[in-house]
Amino acid sequence: MDDPSRHLERVRRDAPLVQYITNYVAMNVAANVLLAAGASPAMVHAREEAPGFAAMADALAINIGTIDGRTAEAMPLAAAAARAAGTPWVFDPVAVGATAFRQETARGLLAERPCVIRGNASEIRALAGLESQGRGADASDAVAAAEDAARALAGRTGAVVAVTGPVDFVTDGERAARVANGHPLMPRVTALGCALTGLVAAFVAGGPRFEATLAALACFGVAGEIAAEGARGPGSLQVNLLDALHAMEPGTLDARARIDPA
Ligand SMILES: Nc1ncnc2c1ncn2[C@@H]1O[C@H](COP(=O)(O)OP(=O)(O)OP(=O)(O)O)[C@@H](O)[C@H]1O
Ligand SMILES: Cc1ncsc1CCO
Ligand SMILES: [Mg+2]
């Protein structure tokens, strides 16, 4: 594994344009996380323009957190346009196990070959077709219980699959690694996982996807740790996280990143 800071420095140098079709809860925090990391966010989701935008963006992310009839139509069109244009795209299958509508939407999106899938353990289990304890957007399964599902999903779809939680697990179907960064306050703030999905898109815009995904997870986790040092609770954690990402020194990231082969 190369130094995660190399990937962060590439994002800061290139300021990739990241189109993120995401949920209403995540829109603001995800855009701010992208800006703090040095990327350029664009929350463009209308059916009339999302596919055209995806063809010229540096990366696309799609998140089904608050899908409705219109966005469920726009998402596969944007994903198909990204695929045709060679724009890497990242999928966040929020609460995919909850309803048939989410499962059907996710099936259509997987057919458009995401380059990375990022979800919590319950979502990755459900997407792989296993029974999942998850009922909403929060994880109820342990990351370890989703590792086989992640490997199977990566093998079946060709995507890098990232399962996040206390220790994240990432696999491309052959290689696998764990990222032991982050803080228990992070899941107490809504949509930080969604924001991380956007960050993964920024990192894979110009880099090899397995390594870039690991770097994005480590960078976000280390920022969360630094943020928690001065936080009084979830509210100040979210504010501090933006500041920590913005101020992240390459040397600090490389020294604190805990990425190990699995
Ligand atoms: N208990 C924990 N300890 C340390 N870090 C954690 C913990 N739980 C989650 N994280 C970190 O929080 C970030 C978000 O991951 P999480 O798995 O909570 O996403 P999520 O469930 O999709 O969130 P959401 O749907 O609310 O956006 C990741 O960087 C992850 O490593
Ligand atoms: C709370 C919530 N509900 C739908 S999406 C979302 C953000 C976390 O996934
Ligand atoms: Mg999520």
Coordinates of C-alpha atoms and ligand atoms in Angstrom, one line a residue, residues 22-26 63-67 92 94-95 102 118 120 123 136-138 189-194, ligand 2:
T22 CA -27.4 12.0 -3.0
N23 CA -30.1 12.2 -0.4
Y24 CA -31.6 15.4 1.1
V25 CA -30.0 14.6 4.5
A26 CA -26.5 14.3 3.2
N63 CA -26.7 7.4 -3.1
I64 CA -30.3 6.0 -2.8
G65 CA -30.9 7.4 0.8
T66 CA -34.1 9.4 -0.1
I67 CA -34.9 8.1 -3.6
D92 CA -23.9 4.0 -1.8
V94 CA -28.4 3.2 1.8
A95 CA -30.9 1.0 3.5
R102 CA -34.6 0.1 -3.0
R118 CA -19.4 1.8 -0.2
N120 CA -22.2 -0.3 6.1
E123 CA -26.2 -2.7 3.4
G136 CA -33.0 1.7 8.1
A137 CA -29.9 3.7 7.3
D138 CA -27.9 2.5 10.3
V189 CA -23.7 12.2 13.2
T190 CA -26.1 11.6 10.3
A191 CA -24.8 11.2 6.8
L192 CA -21.1 11.0 7.5
G193 CA -21.1 7.6 5.7
C194 CA -22.8 9.3 2.7
Ligands
LIG2 C1 -31.3 9.4 8.0 C2 -31.4 9.1 6.6 N1 -32.6 8.7 6.0 C3 -32.5 8.5 4.7 S1 -30.9 8.8 4.1 C4 -30.3 9.2 5.7 C5 -28.9 9.7 5.9 C6 -28.1 8.6 6.4 O1 -27.9 7.6 5.5

